[in-house]
Tab-separated table of C-alpha atoms and ligand atoms in Angstrom:
chain	number	residue	atom	x	y	z
A	43	MET	CA	76.064	98.171	113.867
A	44	LEU	CA	77.401	97.694	111.112
A	45	ALA	CA	76.078	94.670	109.081
A	46	SER	CA	72.498	96.571	109.484
A	47	ALA	CA	73.733	99.823	108.068
A	48	ASP	CA	72.644	100.464	104.605
A	49	ARG	CA	75.313	102.676	104.069
A	50	VAL	CA	78.967	102.630	105.579
A	51	LEU	CA	81.992	104.476	105.446
A	52	VAL	CA	85.302	103.259	106.155
A	53	LEU	CA	87.997	105.524	107.208
A	54	THR	CA	91.663	104.510	107.120
A	55	GLY	CA	95.123	105.686	108.726
A	56	ALA	CA	98.455	104.326	109.308
A	57	GLY	CA	98.137	102.336	111.608
A	58	ILE	CA	96.467	99.756	109.630
A	59	SER	CA	99.154	99.666	107.505
A	60	ALA	CA	101.635	99.123	110.775
A	61	GLU	CA	101.568	95.352	110.773
A	62	SER	CA	102.564	95.332	107.271
A	63	GLY	CA	105.914	96.565	108.377
A	64	VAL	CA	105.451	100.032	106.607
A	65	PRO	CA	107.873	102.912	108.049
A	66	THR	CA	106.439	105.716	109.362
A	67	PHE	CA	106.150	109.182	108.025
A	68	ARG	CA	107.311	109.904	111.732
A	69	GLY	CA	110.032	108.582	113.721
A	70	ALA	CA	113.573	107.371	112.712
A	71	GLN	CA	112.579	104.803	110.161
A	72	GLY	CA	110.427	107.894	108.007
A	73	LEU	CA	114.395	109.745	107.874
A	74	TRP	CA	116.231	109.424	104.739
A	75	ASN	CA	120.047	110.559	104.356
A	76	ASP	CA	119.074	112.434	108.276
A	77	LEU	CA	116.163	114.329	106.422
A	78	ARG	CA	112.880	114.781	107.398
A	79	PRO	CA	109.856	114.627	105.756
A	80	GLU	CA	109.072	118.596	106.325
A	81	GLU	CA	111.851	118.981	104.411
A	82	LEU	CA	110.998	116.805	101.771
A	83	ALA	CA	107.439	116.500	101.006
A	84	THR	CA	106.810	120.481	100.329
A	85	PRO	CA	106.464	122.130	96.980
A	86	GLU	CA	109.533	124.405	97.797
A	87	ALA	CA	111.579	121.367	98.444
A	88	PHE	CA	110.398	119.933	94.919
A	89	ARG	CA	110.999	123.256	92.952
A	90	ARG	CA	114.590	123.737	94.818
A	91	ASP	CA	115.549	120.232	94.025
A	92	PRO	CA	113.343	117.990	91.958
A	93	ARG	CA	115.819	115.202	91.536
A	94	GLN	CA	116.292	114.567	95.617
A	95	VAL	CA	112.249	114.272	96.227
A	96	TRP	CA	112.027	112.248	93.550
A	97	GLU	CA	114.798	110.526	94.515
A	98	TRP	CA	113.227	110.225	97.800
A	99	TYR	CA	109.983	109.073	96.467
A	100	GLY	CA	111.534	105.866	94.485
A	101	TRP	CA	112.885	104.945	97.628
A	102	ARG	CA	109.950	105.191	99.098
A	103	ARG	CA	107.972	103.169	96.145
A	104	GLU	CA	110.757	100.652	96.735
A	105	LEU	CA	109.947	100.177	100.593
A	106	VAL	CA	106.186	99.807	100.237
A	107	ALA	CA	106.695	97.735	96.939
A	108	ALA	CA	108.505	95.052	99.712
A	109	CYS	CA	105.727	95.319	101.806
A	110	ARG	CA	102.422	92.931	101.737
A	111	PRO	CA	98.917	93.811	102.714
A	112	ASN	CA	98.194	92.007	106.065
A	113	PRO	CA	95.238	90.290	107.734
A	114	GLY	CA	93.482	93.407	107.997
A	115	HIS	CA	93.530	94.696	104.927
A	116	THR	CA	92.640	91.460	103.517
A	117	ALA	CA	89.353	90.727	105.969
A	118	LEU	CA	88.343	94.813	105.069
A	119	ALA	CA	89.002	93.975	101.622
A	120	SER	CA	86.513	91.333	101.798
A	121	TRP	CA	83.894	92.771	103.417
A	122	LEU	CA	83.836	95.782	100.893
A	123	ASP	CA	83.369	93.140	97.917
A	124	GLU	CA	80.789	91.460	99.818
A	125	ARG	CA	78.852	94.357	100.851
A	126	ALA	CA	79.570	95.815	96.885
A	127	SER	CA	77.652	99.540	97.180
A	128	GLY	CA	76.941	99.675	100.881
A	129	ALA	CA	80.464	100.624	101.603
A	130	CYS	CA	82.874	103.325	100.575
A	131	LEU	CA	86.457	102.937	101.424
A	132	ALA	CA	88.567	106.715	102.068
A	133	THR	CA	92.281	106.045	103.693
A	134	GLN	CA	94.493	108.649	104.524
A	135	ASN	CA	97.607	106.295	103.637
A	136	VAL	CA	99.724	106.723	100.475
A	137	ASP	CA	100.804	102.938	99.983
A	138	GLY	CA	98.632	101.651	97.824
A	139	LEU	CA	97.894	98.534	100.215
A	140	HIS	CA	94.149	98.097	99.965
A	141	THR	CA	94.064	97.953	96.060
A	142	ARG	CA	97.181	95.320	96.143
A	143	ALA	CA	94.492	93.164	99.105
A	144	ALA	CA	91.744	93.632	97.036
A	145	GLU	CA	93.635	92.233	94.096
A	146	ASP	CA	95.013	89.632	96.211
A	147	LEU	CA	91.530	88.393	96.845
A	148	GLY	CA	90.413	88.617	92.532
A	149	ALA	CA	88.342	92.021	93.521
A	150	VAL	CA	88.682	94.592	91.190
A	151	ALA	CA	89.885	97.637	92.978
A	152	ASP	CA	90.982	100.767	91.688
A	153	ALA	CA	92.289	103.984	93.154
A	154	GLY	CA	91.038	106.599	90.260
A	155	PRO	CA	91.082	105.991	86.493
A	156	ASP	CA	93.615	108.347	84.552
A	157	GLU	CA	92.825	111.779	84.908
A	158	TRP	CA	90.761	111.031	87.922
A	159	ALA	CA	91.920	114.273	90.223
A	160	SER	CA	93.041	116.202	87.818
A	161	GLU	CA	91.791	119.536	87.238
A	162	VAL	CA	91.963	119.263	83.278
A	163	SER	CA	89.991	115.970	83.345
A	164	GLY	CA	86.653	117.645	84.537
A	165	THR	CA	85.487	113.555	85.319
A	166	ILE	CA	83.425	113.400	89.069
A	167	PRO	CA	84.572	109.904	90.911
A	168	ASP	CA	82.123	107.485	91.363
A	169	THR	CA	82.141	106.643	95.217
A	170	GLN	CA	81.330	102.934	94.227
A	171	ARG	CA	82.882	101.487	90.916
A	172	ASP	CA	84.416	103.407	87.987
A	173	HIS	CA	83.583	103.161	84.500
A	174	THR	CA	85.459	99.702	84.367
A	175	GLY	CA	83.355	98.343	87.422
A	176	HIS	CA	86.467	98.682	89.779
A	177	ARG	CA	86.070	99.302	93.161
A	178	THR	CA	86.863	102.913	94.018
A	179	ILE	CA	89.370	103.147	96.428
A	180	LEU	CA	89.447	107.153	97.883
A	181	GLU	CA	92.608	107.825	98.696
A	182	LEU	CA	92.489	111.116	100.387
A	183	HIS	CA	96.459	112.095	100.948
A	184	GLY	CA	96.737	110.499	97.209
A	185	SER	CA	99.159	107.924	96.431
A	186	LEU	CA	102.852	106.910	96.007
A	187	PHE	CA	102.131	104.907	92.866
A	188	ARG	CA	100.661	108.094	91.116
A	189	ALA	CA	102.131	110.875	89.218
A	190	ARG	CA	100.867	114.741	88.298
A	191	CYS	CA	102.860	116.491	85.825
A	192	THR	CA	104.092	119.851	86.283
A	193	ARG	CA	102.688	121.658	83.129
A	194	CYS	CA	99.616	119.821	81.730
A	195	GLY	CA	98.042	118.670	85.327
A	196	TRP	CA	97.341	114.934	83.627
A	197	GLU	CA	97.429	112.610	86.733
A	198	GLY	CA	97.245	108.883	86.489
A	199	PRO	CA	98.847	105.560	88.049
A	200	HIS	CA	102.648	105.790	88.084
A	201	ARG	CA	104.934	102.863	88.875
A	202	ASP	CA	107.478	102.562	86.906
A	203	LEU	CA	111.584	102.672	88.755
A	204	VAL	CA	112.182	106.270	89.083
A	205	ASN	CA	116.023	107.314	87.717
A	206	ALA	CA	116.951	110.303	89.549
A	207	ALA	CA	120.416	110.581	88.280
A	208	SER	CA	120.027	113.753	86.787
A	209	ARG	CA	117.420	116.170	86.507
A	210	ASP	CA	116.672	114.960	82.529
A	211	THR	CA	116.451	111.316	83.623
A	212	LEU	CA	113.057	112.315	86.033
A	213	PRO	CA	109.662	111.081	85.084
A	214	ALA	CA	108.292	113.139	82.511
A	215	CYS	CA	104.644	113.577	81.171
A	216	ARG	CA	103.551	111.269	78.144
A	217	HIS	CA	101.207	113.668	76.923
A	218	CYS	CA	103.298	116.930	76.803
A	219	LYS	CA	106.790	115.879	78.690
A	220	GLY	CA	106.575	118.446	81.624
A	221	LEU	CA	108.254	117.071	84.425
A	222	LEU	CA	105.457	114.716	86.780
A	223	ARG	CA	105.645	115.017	90.492
A	224	PRO	CA	104.435	112.476	92.980
A	225	ALA	CA	100.717	112.628	93.291
A	226	VAL	CA	100.871	112.833	96.648
A	227	VAL	CA	99.329	115.741	99.227
A	228	TRP	CA	102.654	117.958	100.561
A	229	TYR	CA	102.689	120.127	103.529
A	230	GLY	CA	100.715	123.277	103.081
A	231	GLU	CA	98.878	121.598	99.906
A	232	MET	CA	94.890	121.308	99.902
A	233	LEU	CA	93.960	117.860	99.729
A	234	PRO	CA	92.329	116.729	96.179
A	235	PRO	CA	88.960	118.312	95.835
A	236	ARG	CA	87.105	116.279	94.022
A	237	VAL	CA	88.110	113.309	96.030
A	238	VAL	CA	87.426	115.132	99.309
A	239	ALA	CA	83.986	116.382	97.920
A	240	ALA	CA	83.005	112.140	97.502
A	241	ALA	CA	84.024	111.517	100.410
A	242	PHE	CA	82.277	114.252	102.448
A	243	GLN	CA	79.672	113.389	100.237
A	244	TRP	CA	79.458	109.646	101.626
A	245	ALA	CA	80.154	110.838	105.091
A	246	ARG	CA	76.898	112.644	105.609
A	247	SER	CA	75.010	109.872	104.081
A	248	ALA	CA	76.421	106.730	106.045
A	249	ASP	CA	73.933	105.185	108.536
A	250	ALA	CA	78.019	103.981	110.598
A	251	ALA	CA	81.730	105.132	110.136
A	252	LEU	CA	84.342	102.568	110.514
A	253	VAL	CA	87.616	103.725	111.710
A	254	VAL	CA	90.326	102.055	112.064
A	255	GLY	CA	94.073	102.945	112.572
A	256	THR	CA	94.044	106.499	112.653
A	257	SER	CA	94.523	109.079	115.302
A	258	ALA	CA	92.250	111.276	113.551
A	259	LEU	CA	94.038	114.401	114.739
A	260	VAL	CA	95.108	115.534	110.873
A	261	HIS	CA	91.591	117.337	109.200
A	262	PRO	CA	89.370	117.029	106.900
A	263	ALA	CA	89.915	113.528	106.949
A	264	ALA	CA	89.355	112.975	110.787
A	265	SER	CA	85.983	115.121	109.870
A	266	LEU	CA	84.620	112.227	108.192
A	267	PRO	CA	82.968	110.692	110.583
A	268	LEU	CA	82.087	113.039	112.379
A	269	GLU	CA	79.975	114.060	109.487
A	270	THR	CA	78.228	110.602	109.525
A	271	LEU	CA	77.334	111.133	113.599
A	272	TYR	CA	76.190	114.508	113.080
A	273	ARG	CA	73.633	113.077	110.947
A	274	GLY	CA	72.745	110.054	113.577
A	275	GLY	CA	75.236	107.641	112.603
A	276	THR	CA	77.152	105.922	114.305
A	277	ILE	CA	81.347	105.182	114.654
A	278	VAL	CA	82.733	102.336	115.322
A	279	GLU	CA	86.705	102.439	115.928
A	280	VAL	CA	89.668	99.686	115.837
A	281	ASN	CA	92.307	101.109	117.273
A	282	VAL	CA	95.614	100.481	119.815
A	283	GLU	CA	95.261	103.010	121.423
A	284	PRO	CA	92.273	105.634	122.952
A	285	THR	CA	92.309	108.286	120.125
A	286	GLU	CA	90.347	112.253	119.491
A	287	LEU	CA	86.904	110.177	118.184
A	288	THR	CA	87.040	107.305	121.402
A	289	ASP	CA	84.510	109.314	123.360
A	290	ARG	CA	82.464	109.964	120.273
A	291	ALA	CA	81.827	106.461	118.958
A	292	ALA	CA	79.166	103.608	120.203
A	293	VAL	CA	81.987	101.385	120.300
A	294	SER	CA	85.835	101.001	120.386
A	295	LEU	CA	87.736	98.110	119.702
A	296	ARG	CA	90.883	98.244	121.241
A	297	GLY	CA	93.367	96.008	119.577
A	298	PRO	CA	95.914	95.777	115.949
A	299	ALA	CA	94.098	95.852	113.075
A	300	GLY	CA	95.204	92.580	111.398
A	301	THR	CA	93.618	90.728	114.554
A	302	VAL	CA	90.209	92.961	114.835
A	303	LEU	CA	89.242	93.106	111.484
A	304	PRO	CA	89.550	89.830	110.362
A	305	LEU	CA	87.148	88.940	113.717
A	306	LEU	CA	84.525	91.729	113.474
A	307	LEU	CA	84.270	91.772	109.728
A	308	GLY	CA	83.426	88.147	110.224
A	309	MET	CA	86.855	86.349	108.370
A	310	GLY	CA	88.355	85.307	111.652
A	311	GLU	CA	88.129	82.396	114.248
A	312	THR	CA	85.244	82.978	117.289
A	313	PRO	CA	87.000	84.750	120.008
A	314	ARG	CA	87.645	82.838	123.128
A	315	VAL	CA	85.622	84.808	126.231
B	553	OAD	P1	98.910	108.819	112.879
B	553	OAD	O1	100.768	107.679	112.901
B	553	OAD	O2	98.449	109.649	112.929
B	553	OAD	O3	98.012	107.560	113.622
B	553	OAD	C1	98.404	106.163	113.654
B	553	OAD	C2	97.419	105.506	114.287
B	553	OAD	O4	97.362	104.245	114.151
B	553	OAD	C3	97.219	105.683	116.171
B	553	OAD	O5	96.315	106.393	116.444
B	553	OAD	C4	97.927	104.645	116.532
B	553	OAD	O6	97.438	104.233	117.732
B	553	OAD	C5	97.413	103.144	115.717
B	553	OAD	N1	97.804	101.898	114.957
B	553	OAD	C6	99.301	101.688	115.310
B	553	OAD	N2	99.281	100.630	115.286
B	553	OAD	C7	98.065	99.876	115.015
B	553	OAD	C8	97.445	98.534	114.690
B	553	OAD	N3	98.605	97.593	114.656
B	553	OAD	N4	95.940	98.439	114.425
B	553	OAD	C9	95.223	99.755	114.527
B	553	OAD	N5	95.819	100.879	115.264
B	553	OAD	C10	96.991	101.303	114.905
B	553	OAD	O7	98.636	108.217	111.310
B	553	OAD	P2	97.476	108.669	110.839
B	553	OAD	O8	96.429	108.738	111.544
B	553	OAD	O9	96.830	107.920	108.966
B	553	OAD	O10	99.458	113.178	105.975
B	553	OAD	O11	98.170	110.087	109.945
B	553	OAD	C11	96.832	111.338	109.347
B	553	OAD	C12	98.367	111.799	108.206
B	553	OAD	O12	99.011	112.856	109.061
B	553	OAD	C13	99.127	110.802	107.033
B	553	OAD	O13	97.835	110.785	106.039
B	553	OAD	C14	99.872	112.154	107.142
B	553	OAD	C15	100.322	112.414	108.595
B	553	OAD	O14	100.511	113.897	108.286
B	553	OAD	C16	99.981	113.436	105.200
B	553	OAD	O15	100.841	113.153	104.180
B	553	OAD	C17	99.130	114.248	104.356
């Protein structure tokens, strides 16, 4: 099904990074100083105490930076590169591991140029390649490694170590010196409109949706494969458990993404029957 599809939308979630050891949002691993993400990942928390929120994101950046892309990310990066303009990757993950997997292969990937999702820039993302020729990954929930200015709206890559010693040492905008914030979607916030629009545009014109490691509970991301289905396309799912989408999928492959994707996408050994 995937091989015969002209256009494939790939949607990934937290499950594809599980085998890389990325700590989950929920559960004991995701706790920091006894605080839950719901108490920190909000605009209110940032207004109240930006130092504490940046300290938490600095900690998460370091945790994720110590993780490596797993064979699932690598197989997908390689397959996307081979398919060139015949596939688009949208992810709910903020860990940047898809981009790193592509870079490890020498295949360029980019989670968007400077000011991509910024309201001030007016640029519309190209879902295939950006102006530098990098494959664009649609990061629906933003990225731990991007930041946005709370004053002028600039948004772009931001990988610096965070110094959260005091309010004065927090990351500042290089254009207007305003306070930067992590460019991630917080509880109660909208998803970046242009990124979501580009993903839906793709979903509506795709012949197949490959859905990997997502519970398919959080909308609007979970609606993307349904858009493909409603226009006559097929859903292929990879997950360790059944999900909301399983009954709608033409094929649902039960297993860890790090094992299933290399086999499915033609990179692994032939499975023994
Ligand atoms: P969830 O934590 O809701 O679901 C993870 C899915 O991955 C589950 O369906 C698991 O069965 C599956 N899974 C676990 N290990 C796997 C493996 N090794 N291989 C394949 N599948 C595996 O994560 P998401 O669906 O990504 O949003 O959650 C969506 C959004 O909910 C997140 O992006 C976040 C959260 O609220 C925001 O932060 C805005």
